[in-house]
Short mmCIF file of C-alpha atoms and ligand atoms in Angstrom, two decimals:
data_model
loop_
_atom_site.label_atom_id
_atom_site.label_comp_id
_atom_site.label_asym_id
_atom_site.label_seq_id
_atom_site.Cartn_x
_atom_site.Cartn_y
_atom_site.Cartn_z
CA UNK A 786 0.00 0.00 0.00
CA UNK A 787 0.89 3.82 -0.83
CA UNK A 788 -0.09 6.68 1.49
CA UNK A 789 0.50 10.05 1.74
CA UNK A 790 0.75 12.66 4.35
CA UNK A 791 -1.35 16.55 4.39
CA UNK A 792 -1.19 18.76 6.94
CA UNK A 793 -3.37 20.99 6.75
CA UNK A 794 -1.62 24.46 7.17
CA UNK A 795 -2.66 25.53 4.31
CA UNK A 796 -6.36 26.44 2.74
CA UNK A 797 -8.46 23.22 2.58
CA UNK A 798 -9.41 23.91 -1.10
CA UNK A 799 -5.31 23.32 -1.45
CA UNK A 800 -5.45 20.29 0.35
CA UNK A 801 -8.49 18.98 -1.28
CA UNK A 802 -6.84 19.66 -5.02
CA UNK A 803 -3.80 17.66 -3.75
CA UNK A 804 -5.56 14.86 -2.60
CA UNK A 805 -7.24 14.56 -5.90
CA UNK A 806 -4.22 14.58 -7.16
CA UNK A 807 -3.03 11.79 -5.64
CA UNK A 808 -5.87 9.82 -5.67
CA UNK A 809 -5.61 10.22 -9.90
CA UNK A 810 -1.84 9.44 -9.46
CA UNK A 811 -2.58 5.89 -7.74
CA UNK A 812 -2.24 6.59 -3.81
CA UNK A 813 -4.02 4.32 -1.96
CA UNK A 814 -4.62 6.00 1.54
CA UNK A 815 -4.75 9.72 2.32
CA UNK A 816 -3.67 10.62 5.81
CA UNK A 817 -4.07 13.88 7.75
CA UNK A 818 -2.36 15.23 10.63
CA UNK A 819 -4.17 16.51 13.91
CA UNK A 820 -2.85 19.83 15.81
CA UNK A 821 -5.15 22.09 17.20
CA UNK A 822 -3.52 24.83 15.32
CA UNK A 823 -4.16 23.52 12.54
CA UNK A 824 -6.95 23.47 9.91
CA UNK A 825 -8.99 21.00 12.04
CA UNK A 826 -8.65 17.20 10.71
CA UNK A 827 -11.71 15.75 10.19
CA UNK A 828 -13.20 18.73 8.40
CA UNK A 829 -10.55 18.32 6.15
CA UNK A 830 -11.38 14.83 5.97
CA UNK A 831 -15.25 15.07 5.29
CA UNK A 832 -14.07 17.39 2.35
CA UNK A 833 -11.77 14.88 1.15
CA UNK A 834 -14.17 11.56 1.61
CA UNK A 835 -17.12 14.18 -0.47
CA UNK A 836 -14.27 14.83 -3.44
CA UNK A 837 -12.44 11.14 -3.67
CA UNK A 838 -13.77 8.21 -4.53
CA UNK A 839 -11.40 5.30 -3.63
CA UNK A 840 -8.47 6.63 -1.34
CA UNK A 841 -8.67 5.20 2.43
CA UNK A 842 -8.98 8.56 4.54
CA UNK A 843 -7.75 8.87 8.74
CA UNK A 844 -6.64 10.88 10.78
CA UNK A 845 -2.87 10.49 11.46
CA UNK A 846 -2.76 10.93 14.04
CA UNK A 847 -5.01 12.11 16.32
CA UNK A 848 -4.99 11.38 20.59
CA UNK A 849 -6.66 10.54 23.33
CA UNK A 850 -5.28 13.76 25.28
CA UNK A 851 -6.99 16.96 23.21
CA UNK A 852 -10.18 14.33 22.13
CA UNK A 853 -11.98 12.12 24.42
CA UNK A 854 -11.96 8.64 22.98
CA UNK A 855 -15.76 8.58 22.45
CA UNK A 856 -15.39 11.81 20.36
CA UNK A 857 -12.67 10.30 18.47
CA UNK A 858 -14.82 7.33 17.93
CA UNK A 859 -17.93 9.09 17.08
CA UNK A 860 -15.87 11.23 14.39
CA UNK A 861 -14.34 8.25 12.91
CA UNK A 862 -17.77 6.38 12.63
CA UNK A 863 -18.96 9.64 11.00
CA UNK A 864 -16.09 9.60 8.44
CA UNK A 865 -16.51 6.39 7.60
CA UNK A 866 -20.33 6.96 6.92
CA UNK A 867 -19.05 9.84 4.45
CA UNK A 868 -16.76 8.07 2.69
CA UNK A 869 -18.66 4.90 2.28
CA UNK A 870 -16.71 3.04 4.10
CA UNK A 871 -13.17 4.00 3.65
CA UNK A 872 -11.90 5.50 7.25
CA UNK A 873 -9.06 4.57 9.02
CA UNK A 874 -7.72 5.72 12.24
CA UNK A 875 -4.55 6.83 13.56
CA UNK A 876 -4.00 7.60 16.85
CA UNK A 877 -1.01 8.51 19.10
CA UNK A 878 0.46 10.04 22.39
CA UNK A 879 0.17 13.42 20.68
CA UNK A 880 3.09 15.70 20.10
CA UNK A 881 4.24 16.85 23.72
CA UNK A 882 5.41 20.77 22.56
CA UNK A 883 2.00 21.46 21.20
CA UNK A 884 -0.09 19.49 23.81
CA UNK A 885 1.73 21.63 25.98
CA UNK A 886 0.74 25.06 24.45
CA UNK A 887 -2.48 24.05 25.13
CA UNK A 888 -1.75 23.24 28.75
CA UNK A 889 -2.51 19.47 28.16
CA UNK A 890 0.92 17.95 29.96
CA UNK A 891 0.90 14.35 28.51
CA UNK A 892 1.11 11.67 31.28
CA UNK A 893 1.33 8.38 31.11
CA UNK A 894 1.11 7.71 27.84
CA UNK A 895 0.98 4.34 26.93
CA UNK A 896 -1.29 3.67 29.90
CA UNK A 897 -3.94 6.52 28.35
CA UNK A 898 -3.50 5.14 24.68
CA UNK A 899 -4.32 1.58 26.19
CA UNK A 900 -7.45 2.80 27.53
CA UNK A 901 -8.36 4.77 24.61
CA UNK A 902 -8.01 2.17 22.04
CA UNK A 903 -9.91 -0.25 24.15
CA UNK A 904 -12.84 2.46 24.58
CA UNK A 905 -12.92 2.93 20.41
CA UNK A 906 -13.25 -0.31 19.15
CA UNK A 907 -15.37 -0.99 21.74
CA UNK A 908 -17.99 1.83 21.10
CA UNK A 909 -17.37 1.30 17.34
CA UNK A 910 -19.08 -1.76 17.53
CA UNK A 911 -22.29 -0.27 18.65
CA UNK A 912 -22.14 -1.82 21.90
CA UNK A 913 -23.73 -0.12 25.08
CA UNK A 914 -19.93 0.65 27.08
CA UNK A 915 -19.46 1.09 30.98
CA UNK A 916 -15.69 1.57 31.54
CA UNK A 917 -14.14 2.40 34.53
CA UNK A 918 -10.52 3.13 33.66
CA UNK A 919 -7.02 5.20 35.51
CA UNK A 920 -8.21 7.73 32.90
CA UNK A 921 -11.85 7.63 31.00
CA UNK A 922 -14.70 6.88 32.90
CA UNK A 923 -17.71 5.68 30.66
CA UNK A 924 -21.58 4.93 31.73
CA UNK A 925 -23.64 3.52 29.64
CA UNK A 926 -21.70 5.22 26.26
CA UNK A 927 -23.14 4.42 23.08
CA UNK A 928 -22.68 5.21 19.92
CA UNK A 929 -25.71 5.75 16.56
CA UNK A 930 -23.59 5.04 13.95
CA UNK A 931 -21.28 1.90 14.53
CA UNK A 932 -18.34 0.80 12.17
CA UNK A 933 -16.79 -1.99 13.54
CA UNK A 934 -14.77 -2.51 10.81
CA UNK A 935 -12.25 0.40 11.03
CA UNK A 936 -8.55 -0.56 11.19
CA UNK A 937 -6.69 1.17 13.70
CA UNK A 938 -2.94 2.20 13.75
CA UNK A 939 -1.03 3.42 16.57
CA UNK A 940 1.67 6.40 16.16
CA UNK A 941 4.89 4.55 17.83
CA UNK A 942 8.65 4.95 18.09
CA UNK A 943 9.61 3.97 21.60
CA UNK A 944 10.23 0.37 22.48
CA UNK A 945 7.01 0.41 24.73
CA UNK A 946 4.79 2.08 22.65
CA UNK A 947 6.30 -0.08 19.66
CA UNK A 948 5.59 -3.39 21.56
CA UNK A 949 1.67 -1.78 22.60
CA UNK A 950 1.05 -0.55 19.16
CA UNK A 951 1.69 -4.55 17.98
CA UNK A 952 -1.06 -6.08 20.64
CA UNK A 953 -3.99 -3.46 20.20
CA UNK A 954 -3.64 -1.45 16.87
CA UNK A 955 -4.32 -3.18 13.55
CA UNK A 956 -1.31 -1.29 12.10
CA UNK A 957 1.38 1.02 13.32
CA UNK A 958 2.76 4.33 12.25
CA UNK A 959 6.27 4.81 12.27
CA UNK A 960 7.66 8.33 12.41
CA UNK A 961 11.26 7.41 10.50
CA UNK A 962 12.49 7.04 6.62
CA UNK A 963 16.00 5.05 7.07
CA UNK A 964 16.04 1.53 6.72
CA UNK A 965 18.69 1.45 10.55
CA UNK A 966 15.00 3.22 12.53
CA UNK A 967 12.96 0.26 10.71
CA UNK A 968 15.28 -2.81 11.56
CA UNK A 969 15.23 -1.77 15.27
CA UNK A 970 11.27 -0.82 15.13
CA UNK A 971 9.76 -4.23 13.34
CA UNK A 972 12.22 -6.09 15.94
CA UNK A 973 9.82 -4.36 18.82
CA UNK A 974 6.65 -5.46 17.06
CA UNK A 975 6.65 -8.77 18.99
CA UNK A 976 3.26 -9.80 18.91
CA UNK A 977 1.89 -8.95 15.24
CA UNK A 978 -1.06 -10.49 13.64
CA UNK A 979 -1.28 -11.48 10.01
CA UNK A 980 -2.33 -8.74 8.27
CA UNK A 981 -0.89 -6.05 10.34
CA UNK A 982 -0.14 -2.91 8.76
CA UNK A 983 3.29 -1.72 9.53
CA UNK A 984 3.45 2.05 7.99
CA UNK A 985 6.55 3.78 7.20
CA UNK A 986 5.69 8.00 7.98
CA UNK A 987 8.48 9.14 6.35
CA UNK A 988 10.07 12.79 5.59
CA UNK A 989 9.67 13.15 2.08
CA UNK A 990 11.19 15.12 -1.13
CA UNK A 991 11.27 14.01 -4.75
CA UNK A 992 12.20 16.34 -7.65
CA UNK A 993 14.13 16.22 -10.91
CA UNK A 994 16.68 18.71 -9.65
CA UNK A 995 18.48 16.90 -6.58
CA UNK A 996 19.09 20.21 -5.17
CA UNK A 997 15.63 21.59 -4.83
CA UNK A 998 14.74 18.46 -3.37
CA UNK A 999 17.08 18.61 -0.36
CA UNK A 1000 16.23 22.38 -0.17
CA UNK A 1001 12.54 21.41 0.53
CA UNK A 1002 12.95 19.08 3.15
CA UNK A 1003 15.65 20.64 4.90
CA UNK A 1004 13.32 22.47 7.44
CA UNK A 1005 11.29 19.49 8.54
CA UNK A 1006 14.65 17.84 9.43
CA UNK A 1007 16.15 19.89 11.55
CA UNK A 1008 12.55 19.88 13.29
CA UNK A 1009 13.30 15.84 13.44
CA UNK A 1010 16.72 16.32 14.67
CA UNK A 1011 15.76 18.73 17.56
CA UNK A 1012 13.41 16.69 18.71
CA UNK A 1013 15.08 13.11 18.18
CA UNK A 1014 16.28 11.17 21.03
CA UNK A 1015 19.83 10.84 21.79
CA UNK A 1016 19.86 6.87 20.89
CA UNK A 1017 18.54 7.51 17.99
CA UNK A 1018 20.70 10.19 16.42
CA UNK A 1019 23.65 8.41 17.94
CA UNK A 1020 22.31 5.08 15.83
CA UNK A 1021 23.17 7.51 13.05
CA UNK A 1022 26.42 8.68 14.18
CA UNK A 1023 25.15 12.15 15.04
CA UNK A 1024 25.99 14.24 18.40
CA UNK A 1025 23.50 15.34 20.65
CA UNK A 1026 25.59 18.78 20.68
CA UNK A 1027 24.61 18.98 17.29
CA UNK A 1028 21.20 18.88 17.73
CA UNK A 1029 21.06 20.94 20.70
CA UNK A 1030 22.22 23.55 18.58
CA UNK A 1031 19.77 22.92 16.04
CA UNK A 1032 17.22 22.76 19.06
CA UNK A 1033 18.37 26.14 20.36
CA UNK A 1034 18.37 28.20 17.29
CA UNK A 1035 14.74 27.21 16.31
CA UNK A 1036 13.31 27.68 19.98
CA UNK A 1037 15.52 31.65 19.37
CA UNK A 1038 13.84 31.98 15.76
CA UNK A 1039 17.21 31.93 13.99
CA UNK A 1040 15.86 29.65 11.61
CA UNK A 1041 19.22 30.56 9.11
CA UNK A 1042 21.06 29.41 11.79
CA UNK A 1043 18.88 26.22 12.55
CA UNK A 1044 18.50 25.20 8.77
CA UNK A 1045 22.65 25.91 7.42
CA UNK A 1046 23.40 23.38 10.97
CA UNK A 1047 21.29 20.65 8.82
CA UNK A 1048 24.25 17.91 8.03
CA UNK A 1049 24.13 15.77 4.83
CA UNK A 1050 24.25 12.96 7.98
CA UNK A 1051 20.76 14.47 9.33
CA UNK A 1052 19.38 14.63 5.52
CA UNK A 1053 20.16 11.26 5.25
CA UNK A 1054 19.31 9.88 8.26
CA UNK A 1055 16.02 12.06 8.87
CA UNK A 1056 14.53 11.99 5.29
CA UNK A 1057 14.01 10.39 1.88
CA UNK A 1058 14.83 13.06 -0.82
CA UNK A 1059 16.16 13.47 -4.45
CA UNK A 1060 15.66 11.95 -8.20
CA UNK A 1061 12.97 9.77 -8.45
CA UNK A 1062 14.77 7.16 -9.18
CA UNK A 1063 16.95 7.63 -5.70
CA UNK A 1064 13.39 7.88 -4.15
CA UNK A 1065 12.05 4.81 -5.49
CA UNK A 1066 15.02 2.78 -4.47
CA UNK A 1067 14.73 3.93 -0.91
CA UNK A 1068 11.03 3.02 -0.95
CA UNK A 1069 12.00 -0.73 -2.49
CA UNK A 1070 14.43 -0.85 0.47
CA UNK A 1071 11.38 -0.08 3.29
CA UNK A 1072 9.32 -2.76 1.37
CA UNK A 1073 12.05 -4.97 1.27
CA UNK A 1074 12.53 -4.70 5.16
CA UNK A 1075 8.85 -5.47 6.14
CA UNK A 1076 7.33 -2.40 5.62
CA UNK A 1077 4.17 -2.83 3.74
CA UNK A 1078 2.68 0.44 3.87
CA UNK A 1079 5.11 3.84 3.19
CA UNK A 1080 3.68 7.40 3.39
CA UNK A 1081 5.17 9.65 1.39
CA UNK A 1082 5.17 12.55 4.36
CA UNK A 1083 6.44 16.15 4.20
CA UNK A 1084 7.49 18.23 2.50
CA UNK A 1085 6.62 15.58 -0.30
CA UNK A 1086 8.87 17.70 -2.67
CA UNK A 1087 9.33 21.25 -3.37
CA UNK A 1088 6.71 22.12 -5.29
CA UNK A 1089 3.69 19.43 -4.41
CA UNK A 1090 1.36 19.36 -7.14
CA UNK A 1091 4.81 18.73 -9.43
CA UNK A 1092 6.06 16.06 -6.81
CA UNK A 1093 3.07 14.28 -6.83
CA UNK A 1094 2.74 14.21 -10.48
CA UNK A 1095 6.09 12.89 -10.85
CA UNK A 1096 5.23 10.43 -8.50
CA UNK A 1097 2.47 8.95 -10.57
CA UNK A 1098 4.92 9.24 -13.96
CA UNK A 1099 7.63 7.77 -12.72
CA UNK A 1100 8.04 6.23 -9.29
CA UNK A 1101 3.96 4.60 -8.40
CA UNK A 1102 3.70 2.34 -11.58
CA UNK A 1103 6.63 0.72 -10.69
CA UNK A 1104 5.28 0.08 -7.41
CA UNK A 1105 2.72 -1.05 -8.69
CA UNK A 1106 4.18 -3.25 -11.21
CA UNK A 1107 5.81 -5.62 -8.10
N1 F42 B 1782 1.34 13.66 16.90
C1 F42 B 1782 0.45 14.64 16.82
O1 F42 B 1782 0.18 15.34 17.82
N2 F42 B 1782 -0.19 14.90 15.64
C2 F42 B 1782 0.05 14.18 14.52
O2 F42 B 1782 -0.55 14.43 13.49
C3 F42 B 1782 0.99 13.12 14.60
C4 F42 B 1782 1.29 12.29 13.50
C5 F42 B 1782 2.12 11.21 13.67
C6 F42 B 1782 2.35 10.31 12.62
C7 F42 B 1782 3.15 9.22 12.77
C8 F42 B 1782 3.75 8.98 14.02
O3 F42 B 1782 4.52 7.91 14.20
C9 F42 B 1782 3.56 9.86 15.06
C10 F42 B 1782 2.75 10.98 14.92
N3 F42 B 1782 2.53 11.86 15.97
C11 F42 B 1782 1.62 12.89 15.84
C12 F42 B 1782 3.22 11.68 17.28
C13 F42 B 1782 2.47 10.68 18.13
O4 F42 B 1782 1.24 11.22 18.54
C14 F42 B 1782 3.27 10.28 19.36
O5 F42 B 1782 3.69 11.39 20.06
C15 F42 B 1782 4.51 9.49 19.06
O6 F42 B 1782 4.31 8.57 18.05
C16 F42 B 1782 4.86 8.73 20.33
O7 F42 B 1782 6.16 8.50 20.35
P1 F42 B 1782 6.79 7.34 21.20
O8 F42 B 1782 6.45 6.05 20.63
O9 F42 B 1782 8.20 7.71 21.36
O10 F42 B 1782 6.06 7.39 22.64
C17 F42 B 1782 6.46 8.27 23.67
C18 F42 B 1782 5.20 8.73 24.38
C19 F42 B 1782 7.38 7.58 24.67
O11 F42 B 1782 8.03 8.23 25.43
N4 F42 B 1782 7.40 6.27 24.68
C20 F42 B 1782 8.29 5.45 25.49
C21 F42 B 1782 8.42 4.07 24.83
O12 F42 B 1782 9.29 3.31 25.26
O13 F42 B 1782 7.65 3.77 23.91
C22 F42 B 1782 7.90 5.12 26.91
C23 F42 B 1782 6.77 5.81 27.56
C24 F42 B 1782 6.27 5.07 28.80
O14 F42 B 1782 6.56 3.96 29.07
N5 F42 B 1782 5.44 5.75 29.60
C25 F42 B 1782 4.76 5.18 30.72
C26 F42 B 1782 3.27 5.06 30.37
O15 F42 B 1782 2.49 4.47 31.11
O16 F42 B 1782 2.90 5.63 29.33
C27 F42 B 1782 4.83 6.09 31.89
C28 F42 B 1782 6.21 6.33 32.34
C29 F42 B 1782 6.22 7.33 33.51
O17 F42 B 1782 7.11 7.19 34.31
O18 F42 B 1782 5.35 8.18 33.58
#
């Protein structure tokens, strides 16, 4: 399977174009990301399950910290009514710098996820739910419009959250694009199912002119490297100094700074960019390693109408071909 990644920063007549776009070009799923200052998620999606026709559509990913669980499963059930039955759901501990410009300080978070994923499916099914959990309390919750049959992936990186995301999600969503973060990753998913969707959410940039390409996607990694644990940039030989400088100029605003600090190491590491050909060999190599779904994530390529045309010329009918 194919996805790709919107956020929606931008107008949601611009998202909607590019999602037609891709759905022309031969995606197969459509994700979009939830932050409260965004464009808010599943409007976006209700406007993209109206204008498609066969591309799966979920959040990706949404959590159980700004959206109660019963919300989150009511909105799903509602998407997938929309769509005619083509919603998907990702959900996740939530990003911990935004959460906390709300306020929201995000506890315990595989212990909340737990309890949220249980309370989904279990409303999604129509069932009448009384829950009496560390964190959600339910009495008697029920839900009008069931859909019992949505998949649901889990946002992971850490070990624990790796390990949870393989006993209660249908899929995963793995925030990474070099083949060293997948290795470690699919060795944590102990206790996978058949038919469990492991999905690559990777950093994205594809253009004819190499250049451009690593020009695009430049910003978004030295947003991964700040935030990157230090056993993970040190699995890619990188220093944490290094990234605490990165860390320091964004948090200042010196985003010159911040982006001329981005290594060819980081690039690498942090990011799948270039020709297409380059681009399609990396995806092979995901495949090749287990993956079996990749997301083609931000920035997607410099300019993204062009990227995602050149996508559907000259990297997706290979795919497809396999
Ligand atoms: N976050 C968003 O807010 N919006 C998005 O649109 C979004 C998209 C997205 C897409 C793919 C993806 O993989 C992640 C995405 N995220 C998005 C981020 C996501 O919501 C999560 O923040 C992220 O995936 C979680 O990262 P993580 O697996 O590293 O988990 C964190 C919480 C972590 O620290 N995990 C550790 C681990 O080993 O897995 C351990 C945590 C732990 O054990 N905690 C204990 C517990 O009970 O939870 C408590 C420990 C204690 O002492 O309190």
């Amino acid at each position: 399977m194919l996805g790709i990644e919107f956020v929606p920063n931008i107008p949601l007549s611009e998202l909607v174009s590019h999602a037609i776009l891709a759905e022309e070009c031969g995606f197969d799923a459509v994700w979009v990301t939830d932050h409260y200052n965004n464009r808010n998620a599943y409007v976006a999606l209700s406007l993209l399950a109206e204008k498609t026709e066969k591309v799966k559509l979920g959040p990706g990913a949404t959590n159980p910290y700004h959206i109660h669980p019963a919300l989150t499963a009511s909105a799903v059930a509602s998407l997938d009514e929309v769509s005619g039955g083509r919603a998907m759901l990702g959900v996740g501990a939530g990003d911990e710098t935004t959460l906390a410009s709300i306020g929201i300080h995000r506890e315990k978070p595989v212990a909340r996820l737990k309890e949220a994923v249980k309370i989904i499916r279990c409303l999604l099914t129509g069932e009448r739910v009384t829950f009496n959990g560390e964190f959600f309390k339910l009495n008697g919750a029920q839900l009008t419009c069931p859909a019992s049959k949505i998949p649901i992936y889990i946002g992971a990186q850490g070990p624990r959250m790796l390990e949870t995301a393989s006993l209660i999600g249908d899929g995963v969503l793995i925030n990474a694009s070099h083949p060293l973060d997948f290795k470690y990753a699919i060795s944590r998913l102990k206790h996978i199912k058949k038919g469990f969707d492991i999905a690559a959410y990777t950093s994205f940039s594809v253009d004819l002119d190499e250049k451009k390409a690593k020009e695009a996607v430049l910003p978004i990694v030295a947003y991964i490297v700040a935030g990157t644990p230090k056993f993970i940039l040190g699995r890619h030989g990188i220093s944490l100094e290094t990234a605490l400088n990165i860390r320091t100029a964004l948090a200042r605003g010196d985003y010159h700074t911040a982006f001329a600090s981005v290594t060819d190491k980081m690039v690498n590491a942090f990011s799948i960019y270039g020709s297409p050909e380059h681009c399609l060999q990396r995806i092979h190599e995901l495949y090749e390693l287990g993956v079996t779904q990749v997301v083609i994530g931000s920035p997607i390529g410099p300019d993204k109408s062009a990227a995602i045309k050149l996508m559907g010329r000259e990297i997706i009918p290979s795919l497809k071909k396999k």
